XYZ file of C-alpha atoms in Angstrom:
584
model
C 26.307 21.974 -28.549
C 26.324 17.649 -28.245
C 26.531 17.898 -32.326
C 30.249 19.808 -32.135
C 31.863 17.406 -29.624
C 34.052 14.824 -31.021
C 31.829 11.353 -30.821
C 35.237 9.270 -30.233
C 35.281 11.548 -27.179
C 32.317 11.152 -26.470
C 32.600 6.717 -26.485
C 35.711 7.521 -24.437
C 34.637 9.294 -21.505
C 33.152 6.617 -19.995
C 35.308 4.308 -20.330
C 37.786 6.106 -18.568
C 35.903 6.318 -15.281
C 37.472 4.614 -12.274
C 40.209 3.892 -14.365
C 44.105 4.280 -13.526
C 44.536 5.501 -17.616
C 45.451 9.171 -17.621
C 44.080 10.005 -14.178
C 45.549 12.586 -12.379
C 43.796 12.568 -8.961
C 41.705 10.253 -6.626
C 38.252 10.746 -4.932
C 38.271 10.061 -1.343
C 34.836 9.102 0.654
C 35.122 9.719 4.516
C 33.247 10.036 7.001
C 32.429 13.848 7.689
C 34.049 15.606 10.363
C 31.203 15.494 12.914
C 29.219 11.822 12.134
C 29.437 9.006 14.572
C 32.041 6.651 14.090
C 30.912 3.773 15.882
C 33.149 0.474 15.399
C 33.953 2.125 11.443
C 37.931 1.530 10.683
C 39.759 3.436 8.563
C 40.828 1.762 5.029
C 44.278 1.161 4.954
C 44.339 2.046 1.084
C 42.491 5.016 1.112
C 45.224 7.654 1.269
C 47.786 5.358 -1.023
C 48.939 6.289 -4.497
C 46.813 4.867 -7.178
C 48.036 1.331 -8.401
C 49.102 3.451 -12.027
C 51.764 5.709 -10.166
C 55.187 5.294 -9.762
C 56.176 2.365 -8.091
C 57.278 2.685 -4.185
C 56.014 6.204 -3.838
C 53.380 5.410 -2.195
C 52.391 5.342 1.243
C 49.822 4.775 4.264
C 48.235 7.836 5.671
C 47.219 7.486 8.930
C 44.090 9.510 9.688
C 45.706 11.005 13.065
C 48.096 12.792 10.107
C 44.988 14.434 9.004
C 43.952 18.301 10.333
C 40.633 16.516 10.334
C 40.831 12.980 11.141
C 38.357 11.021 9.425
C 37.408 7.774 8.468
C 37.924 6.939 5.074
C 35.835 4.261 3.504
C 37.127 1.838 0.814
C 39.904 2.398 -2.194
C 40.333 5.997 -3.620
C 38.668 6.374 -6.949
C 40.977 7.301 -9.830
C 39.781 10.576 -11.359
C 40.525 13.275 -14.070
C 40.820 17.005 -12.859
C 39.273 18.008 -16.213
C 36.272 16.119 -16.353
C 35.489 16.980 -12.830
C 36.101 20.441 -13.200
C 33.960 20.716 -16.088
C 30.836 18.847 -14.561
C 30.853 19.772 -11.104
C 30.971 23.095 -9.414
C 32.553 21.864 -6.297
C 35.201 19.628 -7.421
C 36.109 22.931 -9.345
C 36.411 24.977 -6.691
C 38.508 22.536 -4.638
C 40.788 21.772 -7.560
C 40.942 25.752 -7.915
C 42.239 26.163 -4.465
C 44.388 22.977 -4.230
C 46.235 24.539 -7.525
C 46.498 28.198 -5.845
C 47.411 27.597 -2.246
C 49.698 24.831 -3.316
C 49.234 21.068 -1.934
C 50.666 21.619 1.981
C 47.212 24.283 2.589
C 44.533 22.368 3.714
C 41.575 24.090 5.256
C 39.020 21.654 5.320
C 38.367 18.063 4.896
C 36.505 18.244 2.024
C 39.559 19.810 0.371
C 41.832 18.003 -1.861
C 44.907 16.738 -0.255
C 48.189 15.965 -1.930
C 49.144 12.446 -1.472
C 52.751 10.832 -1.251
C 52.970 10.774 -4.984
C 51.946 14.231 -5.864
C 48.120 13.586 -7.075
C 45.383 15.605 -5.575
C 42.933 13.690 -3.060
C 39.856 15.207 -3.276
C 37.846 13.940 -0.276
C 34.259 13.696 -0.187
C 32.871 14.039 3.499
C 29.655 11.201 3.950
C 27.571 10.319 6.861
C 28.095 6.718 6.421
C 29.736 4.197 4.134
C 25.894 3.150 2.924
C 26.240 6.600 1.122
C 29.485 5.134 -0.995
C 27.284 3.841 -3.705
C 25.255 6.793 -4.662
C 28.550 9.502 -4.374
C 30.362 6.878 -7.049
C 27.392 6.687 -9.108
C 27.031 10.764 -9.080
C 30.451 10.807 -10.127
C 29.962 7.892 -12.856
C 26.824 10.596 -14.148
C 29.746 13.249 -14.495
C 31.454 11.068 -17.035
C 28.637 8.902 -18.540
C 25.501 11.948 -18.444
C 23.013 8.603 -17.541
C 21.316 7.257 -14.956
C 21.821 3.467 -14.578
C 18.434 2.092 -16.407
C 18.606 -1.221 -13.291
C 18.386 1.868 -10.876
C 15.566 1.155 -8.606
C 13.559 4.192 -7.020
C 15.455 4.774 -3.457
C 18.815 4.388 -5.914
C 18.037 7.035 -8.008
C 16.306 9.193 -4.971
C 20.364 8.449 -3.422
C 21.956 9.678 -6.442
C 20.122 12.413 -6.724
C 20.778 13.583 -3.718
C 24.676 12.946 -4.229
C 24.666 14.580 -7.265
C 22.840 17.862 -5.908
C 25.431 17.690 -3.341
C 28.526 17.104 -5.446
C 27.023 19.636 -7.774
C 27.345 17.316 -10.686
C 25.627 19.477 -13.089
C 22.256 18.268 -15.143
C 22.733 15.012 -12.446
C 19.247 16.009 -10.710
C 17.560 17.090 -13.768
C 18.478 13.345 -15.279
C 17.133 11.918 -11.784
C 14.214 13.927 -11.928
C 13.079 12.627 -15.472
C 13.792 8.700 -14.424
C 11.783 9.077 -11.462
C 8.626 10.656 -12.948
C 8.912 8.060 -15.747
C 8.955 5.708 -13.342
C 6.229 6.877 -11.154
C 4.042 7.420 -13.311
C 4.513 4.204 -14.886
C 3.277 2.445 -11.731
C 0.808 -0.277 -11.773
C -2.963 0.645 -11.652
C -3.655 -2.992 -10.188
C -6.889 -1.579 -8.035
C -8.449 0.328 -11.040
C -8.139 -3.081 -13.209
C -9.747 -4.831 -10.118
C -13.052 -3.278 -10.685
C -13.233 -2.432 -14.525
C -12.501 -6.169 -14.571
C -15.202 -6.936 -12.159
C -18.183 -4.558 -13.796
C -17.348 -6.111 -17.123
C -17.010 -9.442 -18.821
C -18.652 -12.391 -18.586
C -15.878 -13.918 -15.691
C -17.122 -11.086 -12.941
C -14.867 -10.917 -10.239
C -13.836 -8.737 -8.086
C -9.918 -9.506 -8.093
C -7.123 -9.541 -10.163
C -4.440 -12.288 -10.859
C -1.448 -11.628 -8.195
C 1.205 -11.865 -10.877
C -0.363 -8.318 -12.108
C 0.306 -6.894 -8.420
C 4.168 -6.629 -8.440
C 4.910 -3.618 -6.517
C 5.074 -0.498 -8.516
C 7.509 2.246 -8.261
C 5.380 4.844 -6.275
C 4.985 2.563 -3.163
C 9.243 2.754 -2.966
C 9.095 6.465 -3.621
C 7.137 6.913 -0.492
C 9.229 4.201 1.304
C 11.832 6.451 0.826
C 10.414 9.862 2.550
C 13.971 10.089 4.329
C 15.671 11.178 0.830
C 13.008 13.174 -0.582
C 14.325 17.069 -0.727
C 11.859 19.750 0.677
C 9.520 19.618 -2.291
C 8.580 23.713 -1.343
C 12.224 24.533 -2.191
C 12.534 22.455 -5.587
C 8.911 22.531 -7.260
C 10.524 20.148 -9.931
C 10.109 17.187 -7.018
C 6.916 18.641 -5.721
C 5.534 17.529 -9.575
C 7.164 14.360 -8.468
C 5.315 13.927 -5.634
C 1.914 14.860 -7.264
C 2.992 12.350 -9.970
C 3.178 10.044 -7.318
C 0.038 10.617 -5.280
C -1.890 10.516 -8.729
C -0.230 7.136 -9.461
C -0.431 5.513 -5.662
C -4.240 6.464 -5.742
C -4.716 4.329 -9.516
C -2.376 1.330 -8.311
C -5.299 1.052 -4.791
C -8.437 2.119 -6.776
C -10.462 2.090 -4.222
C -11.321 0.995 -0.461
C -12.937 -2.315 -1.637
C -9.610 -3.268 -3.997
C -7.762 -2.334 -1.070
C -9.585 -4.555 1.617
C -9.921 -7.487 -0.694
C -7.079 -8.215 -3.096
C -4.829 -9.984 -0.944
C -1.377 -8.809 -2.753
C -2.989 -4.526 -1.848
C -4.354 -5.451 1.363
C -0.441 -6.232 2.340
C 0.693 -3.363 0.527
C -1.844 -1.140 2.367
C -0.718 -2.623 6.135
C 3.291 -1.811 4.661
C 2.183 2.017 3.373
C 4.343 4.713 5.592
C 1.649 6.763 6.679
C 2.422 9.471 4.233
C 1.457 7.375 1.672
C -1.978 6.108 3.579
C -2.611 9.898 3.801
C -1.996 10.990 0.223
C -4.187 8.165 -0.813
C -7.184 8.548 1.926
C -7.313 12.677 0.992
C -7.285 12.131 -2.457
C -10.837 12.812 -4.563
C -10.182 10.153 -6.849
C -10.066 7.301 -4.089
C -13.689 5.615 -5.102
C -15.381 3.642 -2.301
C -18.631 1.861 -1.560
C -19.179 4.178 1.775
C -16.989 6.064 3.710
C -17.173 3.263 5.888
C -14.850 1.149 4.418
C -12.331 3.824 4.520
C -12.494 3.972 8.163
C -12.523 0.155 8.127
C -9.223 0.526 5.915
C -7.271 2.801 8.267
C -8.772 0.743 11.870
C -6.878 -2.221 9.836
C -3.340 0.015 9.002
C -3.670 0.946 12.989
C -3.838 -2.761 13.863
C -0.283 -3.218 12.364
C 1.070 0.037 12.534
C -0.333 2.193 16.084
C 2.997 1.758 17.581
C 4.923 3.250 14.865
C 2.373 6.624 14.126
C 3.061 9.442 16.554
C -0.219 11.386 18.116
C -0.002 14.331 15.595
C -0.097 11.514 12.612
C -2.838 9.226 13.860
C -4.909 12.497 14.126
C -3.778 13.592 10.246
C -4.732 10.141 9.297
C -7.981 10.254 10.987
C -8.843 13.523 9.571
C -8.753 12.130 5.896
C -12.038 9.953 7.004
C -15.213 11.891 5.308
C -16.925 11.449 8.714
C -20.481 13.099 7.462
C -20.264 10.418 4.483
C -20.701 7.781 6.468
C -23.377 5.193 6.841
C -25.981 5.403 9.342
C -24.967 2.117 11.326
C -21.416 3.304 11.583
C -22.524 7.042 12.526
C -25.266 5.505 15.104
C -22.533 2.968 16.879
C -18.860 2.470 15.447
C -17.480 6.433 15.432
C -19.034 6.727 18.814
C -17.509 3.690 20.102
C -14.496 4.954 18.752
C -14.107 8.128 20.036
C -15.014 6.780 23.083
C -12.060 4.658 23.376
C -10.079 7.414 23.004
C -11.020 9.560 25.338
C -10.582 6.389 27.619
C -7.318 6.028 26.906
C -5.229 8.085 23.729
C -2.125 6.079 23.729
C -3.810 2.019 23.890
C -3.985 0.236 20.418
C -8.328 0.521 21.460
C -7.775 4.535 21.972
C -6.494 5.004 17.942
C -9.439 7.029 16.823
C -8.783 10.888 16.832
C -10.872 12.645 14.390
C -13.662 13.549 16.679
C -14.167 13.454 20.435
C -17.285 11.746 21.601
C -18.975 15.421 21.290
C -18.100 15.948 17.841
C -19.273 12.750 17.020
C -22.510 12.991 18.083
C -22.279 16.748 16.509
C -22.017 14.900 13.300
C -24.632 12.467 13.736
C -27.072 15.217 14.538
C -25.783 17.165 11.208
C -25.909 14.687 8.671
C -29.710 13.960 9.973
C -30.541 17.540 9.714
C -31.888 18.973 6.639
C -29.754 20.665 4.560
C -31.169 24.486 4.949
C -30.062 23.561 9.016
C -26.468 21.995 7.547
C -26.030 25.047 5.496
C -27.037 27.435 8.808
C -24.343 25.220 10.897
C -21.117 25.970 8.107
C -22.146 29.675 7.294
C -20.243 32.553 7.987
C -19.371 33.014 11.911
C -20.217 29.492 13.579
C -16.793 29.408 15.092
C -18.125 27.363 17.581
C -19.201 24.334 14.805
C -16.962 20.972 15.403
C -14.426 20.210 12.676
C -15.730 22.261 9.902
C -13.159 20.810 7.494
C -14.823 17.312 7.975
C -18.245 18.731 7.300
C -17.548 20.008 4.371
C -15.784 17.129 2.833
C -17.198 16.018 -0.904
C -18.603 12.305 -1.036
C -16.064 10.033 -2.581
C -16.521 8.365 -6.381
C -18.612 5.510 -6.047
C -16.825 2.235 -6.689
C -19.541 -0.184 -7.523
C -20.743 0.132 -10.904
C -24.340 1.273 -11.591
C -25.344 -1.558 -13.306
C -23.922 -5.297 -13.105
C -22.693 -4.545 -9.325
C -19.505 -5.576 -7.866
C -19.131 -9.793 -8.097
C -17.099 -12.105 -5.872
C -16.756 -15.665 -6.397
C -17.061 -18.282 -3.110
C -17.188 -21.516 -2.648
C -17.471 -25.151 -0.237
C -15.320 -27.605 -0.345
C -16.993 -31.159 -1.098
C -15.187 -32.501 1.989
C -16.406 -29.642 4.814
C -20.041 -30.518 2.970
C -19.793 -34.062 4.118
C -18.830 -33.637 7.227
C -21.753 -31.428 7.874
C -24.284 -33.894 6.254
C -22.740 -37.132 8.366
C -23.255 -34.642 11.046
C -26.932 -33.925 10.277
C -29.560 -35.732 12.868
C -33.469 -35.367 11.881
C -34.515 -32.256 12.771
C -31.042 -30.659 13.542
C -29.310 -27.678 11.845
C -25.892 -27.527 10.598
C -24.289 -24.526 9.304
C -21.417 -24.637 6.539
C -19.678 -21.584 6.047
C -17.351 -20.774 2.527
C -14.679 -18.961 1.599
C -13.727 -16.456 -1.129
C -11.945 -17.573 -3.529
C -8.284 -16.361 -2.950
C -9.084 -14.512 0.211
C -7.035 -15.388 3.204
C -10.179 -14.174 5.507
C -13.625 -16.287 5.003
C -15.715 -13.128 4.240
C -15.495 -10.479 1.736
C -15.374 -6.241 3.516
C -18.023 -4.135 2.118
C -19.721 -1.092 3.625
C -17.325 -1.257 6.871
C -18.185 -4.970 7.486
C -17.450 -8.432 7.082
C -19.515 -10.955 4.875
C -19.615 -14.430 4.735
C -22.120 -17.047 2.935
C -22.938 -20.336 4.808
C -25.367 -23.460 3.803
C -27.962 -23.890 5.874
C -28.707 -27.621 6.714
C -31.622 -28.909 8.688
C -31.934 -32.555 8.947
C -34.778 -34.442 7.212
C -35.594 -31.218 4.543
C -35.809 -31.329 1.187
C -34.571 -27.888 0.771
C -31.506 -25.676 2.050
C -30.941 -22.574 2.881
C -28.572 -19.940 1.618
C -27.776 -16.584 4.277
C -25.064 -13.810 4.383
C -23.614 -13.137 7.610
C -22.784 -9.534 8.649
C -19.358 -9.773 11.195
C -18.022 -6.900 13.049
C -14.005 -6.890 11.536
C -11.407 -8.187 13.910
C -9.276 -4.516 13.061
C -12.738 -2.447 14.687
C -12.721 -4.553 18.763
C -9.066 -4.691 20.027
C -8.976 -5.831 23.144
C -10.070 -2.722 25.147
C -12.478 -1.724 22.905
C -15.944 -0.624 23.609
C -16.989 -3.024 20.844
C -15.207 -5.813 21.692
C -16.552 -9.211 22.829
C -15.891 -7.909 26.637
C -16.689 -4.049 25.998
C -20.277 -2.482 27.106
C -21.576 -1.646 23.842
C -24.440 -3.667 22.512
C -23.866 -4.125 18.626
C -27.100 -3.655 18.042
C -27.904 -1.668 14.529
C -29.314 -1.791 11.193
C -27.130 -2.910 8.277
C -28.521 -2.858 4.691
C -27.891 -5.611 2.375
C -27.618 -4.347 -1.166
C -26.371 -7.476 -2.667
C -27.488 -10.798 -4.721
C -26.402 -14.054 -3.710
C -26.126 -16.694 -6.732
C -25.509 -20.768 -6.057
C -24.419 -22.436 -9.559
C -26.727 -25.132 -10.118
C -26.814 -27.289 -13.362
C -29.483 -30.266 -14.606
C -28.127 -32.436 -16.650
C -26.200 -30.057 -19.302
C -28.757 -26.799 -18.557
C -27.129 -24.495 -15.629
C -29.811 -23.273 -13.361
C -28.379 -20.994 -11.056
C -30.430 -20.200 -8.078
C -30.498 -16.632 -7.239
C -31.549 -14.487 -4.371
C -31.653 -10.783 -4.113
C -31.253 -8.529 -0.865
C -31.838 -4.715 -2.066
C -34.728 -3.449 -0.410
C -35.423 -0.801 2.682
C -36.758 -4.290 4.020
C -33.356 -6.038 3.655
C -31.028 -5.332 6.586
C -29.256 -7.406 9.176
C -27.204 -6.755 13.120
C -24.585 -7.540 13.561
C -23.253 -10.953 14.107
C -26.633 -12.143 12.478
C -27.146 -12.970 9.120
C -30.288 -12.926 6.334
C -31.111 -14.950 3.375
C -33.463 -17.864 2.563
C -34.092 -20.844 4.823
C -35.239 -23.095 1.716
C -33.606 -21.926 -1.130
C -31.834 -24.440 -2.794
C -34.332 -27.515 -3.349
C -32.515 -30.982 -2.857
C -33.347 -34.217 -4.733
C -34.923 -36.846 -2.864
C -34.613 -40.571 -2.559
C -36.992 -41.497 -4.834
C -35.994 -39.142 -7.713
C -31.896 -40.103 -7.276
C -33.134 -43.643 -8.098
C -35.349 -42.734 -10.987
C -31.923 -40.780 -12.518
C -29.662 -43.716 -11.725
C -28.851 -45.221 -15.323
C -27.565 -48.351 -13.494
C -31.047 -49.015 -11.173
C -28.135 -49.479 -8.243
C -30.622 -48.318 -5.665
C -27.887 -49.152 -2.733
C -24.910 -47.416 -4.399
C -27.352 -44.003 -4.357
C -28.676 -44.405 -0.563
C -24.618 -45.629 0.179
C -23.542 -41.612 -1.225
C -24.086 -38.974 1.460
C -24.126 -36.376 -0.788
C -26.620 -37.430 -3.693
C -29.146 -35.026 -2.755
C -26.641 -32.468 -3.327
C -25.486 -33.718 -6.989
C -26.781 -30.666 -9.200
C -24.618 -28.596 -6.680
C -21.481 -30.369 -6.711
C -18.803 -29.520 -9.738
C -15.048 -30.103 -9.100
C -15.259 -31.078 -5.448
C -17.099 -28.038 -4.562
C -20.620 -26.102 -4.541
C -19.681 -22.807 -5.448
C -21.504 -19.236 -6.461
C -21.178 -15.581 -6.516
C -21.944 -12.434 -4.249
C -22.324 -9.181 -5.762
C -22.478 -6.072 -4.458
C -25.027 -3.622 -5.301
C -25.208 0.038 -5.587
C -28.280 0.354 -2.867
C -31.773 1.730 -4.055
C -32.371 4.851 -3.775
């Protein structure tokens, strides 16, 4: 047991490693027997004596002196038979063999090798010199029994693999414990997005960027090309699961995702075996299963070219298809399967999770009652479309029952002026904001894109205040039935289950003025907007001059923006949208 080993033992084993004291044989990394070479040279110094032998006895080995010529890559690593014979299985056996068939037997390259001044060579066969790092640090574990605490994920995921290789023993049971702590330590930026957002009186629905630092679980599954088969070592399988669980709380949900500028980037970089852990996962909330379509039509944007056939399909089959909303079930998923039928392989073609048939398969089930739905997936309708998809569970629901789901826009002072200079009698000008920290004007909810605008019509008292419903850019690539050249006419009904706000204030009273949208009445096509044409009342000549404490009745008809004076706070008129949970 630890207790019974001599602790000055203990201090010194590590401080021995790569050292010339008391070594009796050097670690040699080549490259193995059948890689590529390429331009690769051999070292010079890798077959010398270590600098502590005797001086002169050394010399160059030239790989062509080798039964197996290899390349070797940088100096030989001073060793100690004992330790390595104690920690690693294979170094045993190779020491074991060196010291019975004597040092002029060599059999393989990955058997030690006597050098000029009688110390074993042990040589370790690698792929590539990149693999020199992780083979030290295995051997490093053999002496030190850690896991450097700066490792990053792909590190340990490389020394791991080195160590299970090297057989350095209790090496991938150390890895194994740093990665799950790590893992499962990851960031759950998207959850925080919306707790923050239902509660508090500072509603919004994002989350500072210095709180989105990538966690851990987005380099695990960056690094799919180390991971062992997690069938054959269940201990990395609970990993993985570790790993989904924690990749699902960092995203939260499809609205996080789409709107929190430091995810959104993170969801266009996911390898798509992360995007599919997190789209089939239960725990992924939503608003509809529309904006998880909306989510993986933006990942295609950026990545089509890099997904094979058989993984755009997986992909698409992780979208809840009979969970989607009526406007998207009526026109986008048609449209979509459509284009791929056209043409598979074009950027427009990216949809495959149902042909145009199954589509319209699904349409007709989810309008059915549910005694016909339960007829259609019972026992012998092999000929039923997709059955999988039909009997997909709705996602969690990611905007909270009460409060809603708020985002914070705004209009610059400047972009108001211009409009009002603009303004002839009778004329409308429109004035669109932006979101505050959104690269994009409009906010994605329920599969589409939402922007506020002003409404300005020249010689009224009053504005207007509308939400815009936009088709996203990622749902009419060129080619695309639902493009601005395709043949489909975007014509469909989009409920608006939201309340617009516009911060007011009179004198030091705030009087917001507030609109609601969440009615069977309240709906919108696309490219159109709704809202209210005279919503925010503006003050008029007369009044401004009655509130001027100076009676400068030229200084107030001189400012183009008086009339808009209870609106403007820090060079901007700014308000909220929220989201709402729509009635039932």
């Amino acid at each position: 047991m630890i207790e019974c080993v001599n602790k000055s033992l203990l201090r010194g084993l590590p401080e021995v490693f790569a050292s010339n004291r008391v070594s009796d044989c050097d670690v040699i990394f080549c490259l193995e027997e059948n890689a590529p070479t390429g331009t690769v040279q051999p070292s010079t110094s890798a077959a010398t004596c270590a600098p502590g032998g005797p001086e002169g006895a050394g010399r160059s080995l030239d790989t062509a002196d080798w039964p197996n010529p290899s390349v070797a890559f940088g100096e030989p690593l001073p060793a100690h038979r004992l330790i390595l014979i104690l920690t690693s299985e294979r170094f045993k056996a190779q020491i074991e063999r060196w010291s019975a068939e004597g040092a002029d037997e060599i059999t393989s390259p990955s058997q030690p090798e006597q050098s000029a001044c009688g110390r074993p060579q042990l040589r370790i066969p690698l792929s590539n010199e990149a693999e020199v790092p992780a083979a030290r640090a295995a051997i490093r574990f053999a002496y030190t029994g850690e896991v450097p605490a700066d490792s990053s994920v792909r590190q340990v995921l490389e020394l791991r693999r080195q160590g299970a290789y090297l057989q350095i023993s209790g090496c991938v049971a150390a890895c194994n414990e740093v990665l799950t702590a790590k893992v499962s330590g990851s960031s759950r930026a998207g959850a925080r997005s919306s707790n923050q957002t239902a509660n508090g009186s500072n509603k919004r629905a994002r989350i500072s960027e210095e709180a989105l630092q990538p966690p851990a679980v987005l380099e695990l599954f960056d690094s799919k090309v180390l991971w062992p088969d997690p069938q054959a070592e269940p201990a990395f399988g609970a990993i993985l699961a570790t790993g989904k669980r924690s990749l699902v709380a960092h995203f939260g949900n499809s609205l996080a995702a789409l709107n929190t500028p430091s995810l959104r980037d993170q969801l266009l970089a996911l390898p798509a075996v992360a995007l599919e852990a997190l789209l089939e996962s239960d725990e992924f909330g939503t608003d509809d299963e529309a904006s998880v379509l909306l989510m993986l039509a933006e990942w295609m944007r950026i990545n089509h070219h890099k997904a094979e056939p058989a993984v755009r399909q997986r992909l698409c089959r992780t979208v809840r298809l009979t969970h989607l909303s009526r406007p998207y079930l009526s026109l986008i998923l048609p449209a979509l399967a459509a284009d791929h039928e056209k043409d598979p392989e074009a950027p427009a073609g990216w949809f495959s999770g149902a042909s145009v048939l199954e589509a319209a398969f699904v349409t007709n089930y989810v309008s059915t009652t549910q005694v016909k739905r339960d007829w259609l997936l019972s026992a012998g309708k092999a000929s039923v479309p997709i059955p999988e998809v039909l009997r997909a569970s709705p996602r969690p629901q990611c905007i909270p029952p009460s409060g809603g789901l708020t985002f914070n826009w705004h209009i610059r002072k400047e972009d108001l002026l211009r409009a009002v200079r603009e303004l002839q009698p009778g004329s409308v000008q429109c004035v669109y904001g932006a979101f505050d920290d959104q690269p994009q004007h409009g906010v994605f909810a329920w599969g589409f894109e939402w922007c506020v605008y002003l409404q300005l019509t020249g010689g009224q008292s009053t504005a207007g205040v509308f939400l815009q419903c936009d088709l996203p850019t990622a749902l009419e690539p060129p080619g695309s039935r639902l493009s601005s050249e395709g043949t489909v006419t975007n014509n469909t009904a989009v409920p608006i289950p939201a309340r617009l706000v516009v911060h007011r204030r009179q004198g030091a009273a705030v009087k917001d003025v507030k609109g609601t949208l969440n009615s069977p009445e309240a709906f919108v096509n696309i490219g159109f907007s709704w809202g209210w044409s005279k919503m925010l009342p503006l003050q008029d000549q007369q009044q401004l001059q009655q509130q001027d404490a100076t009676g400068n009745t030229a200084a107030v008809a001189a400012d183009p923006l008086a009339a808009w004076v209870e609106y403007l706070t820090d060079g901007k008129v700014s308000g909220t949208l929220t989201l709402l949970r729509p009635s039932p």
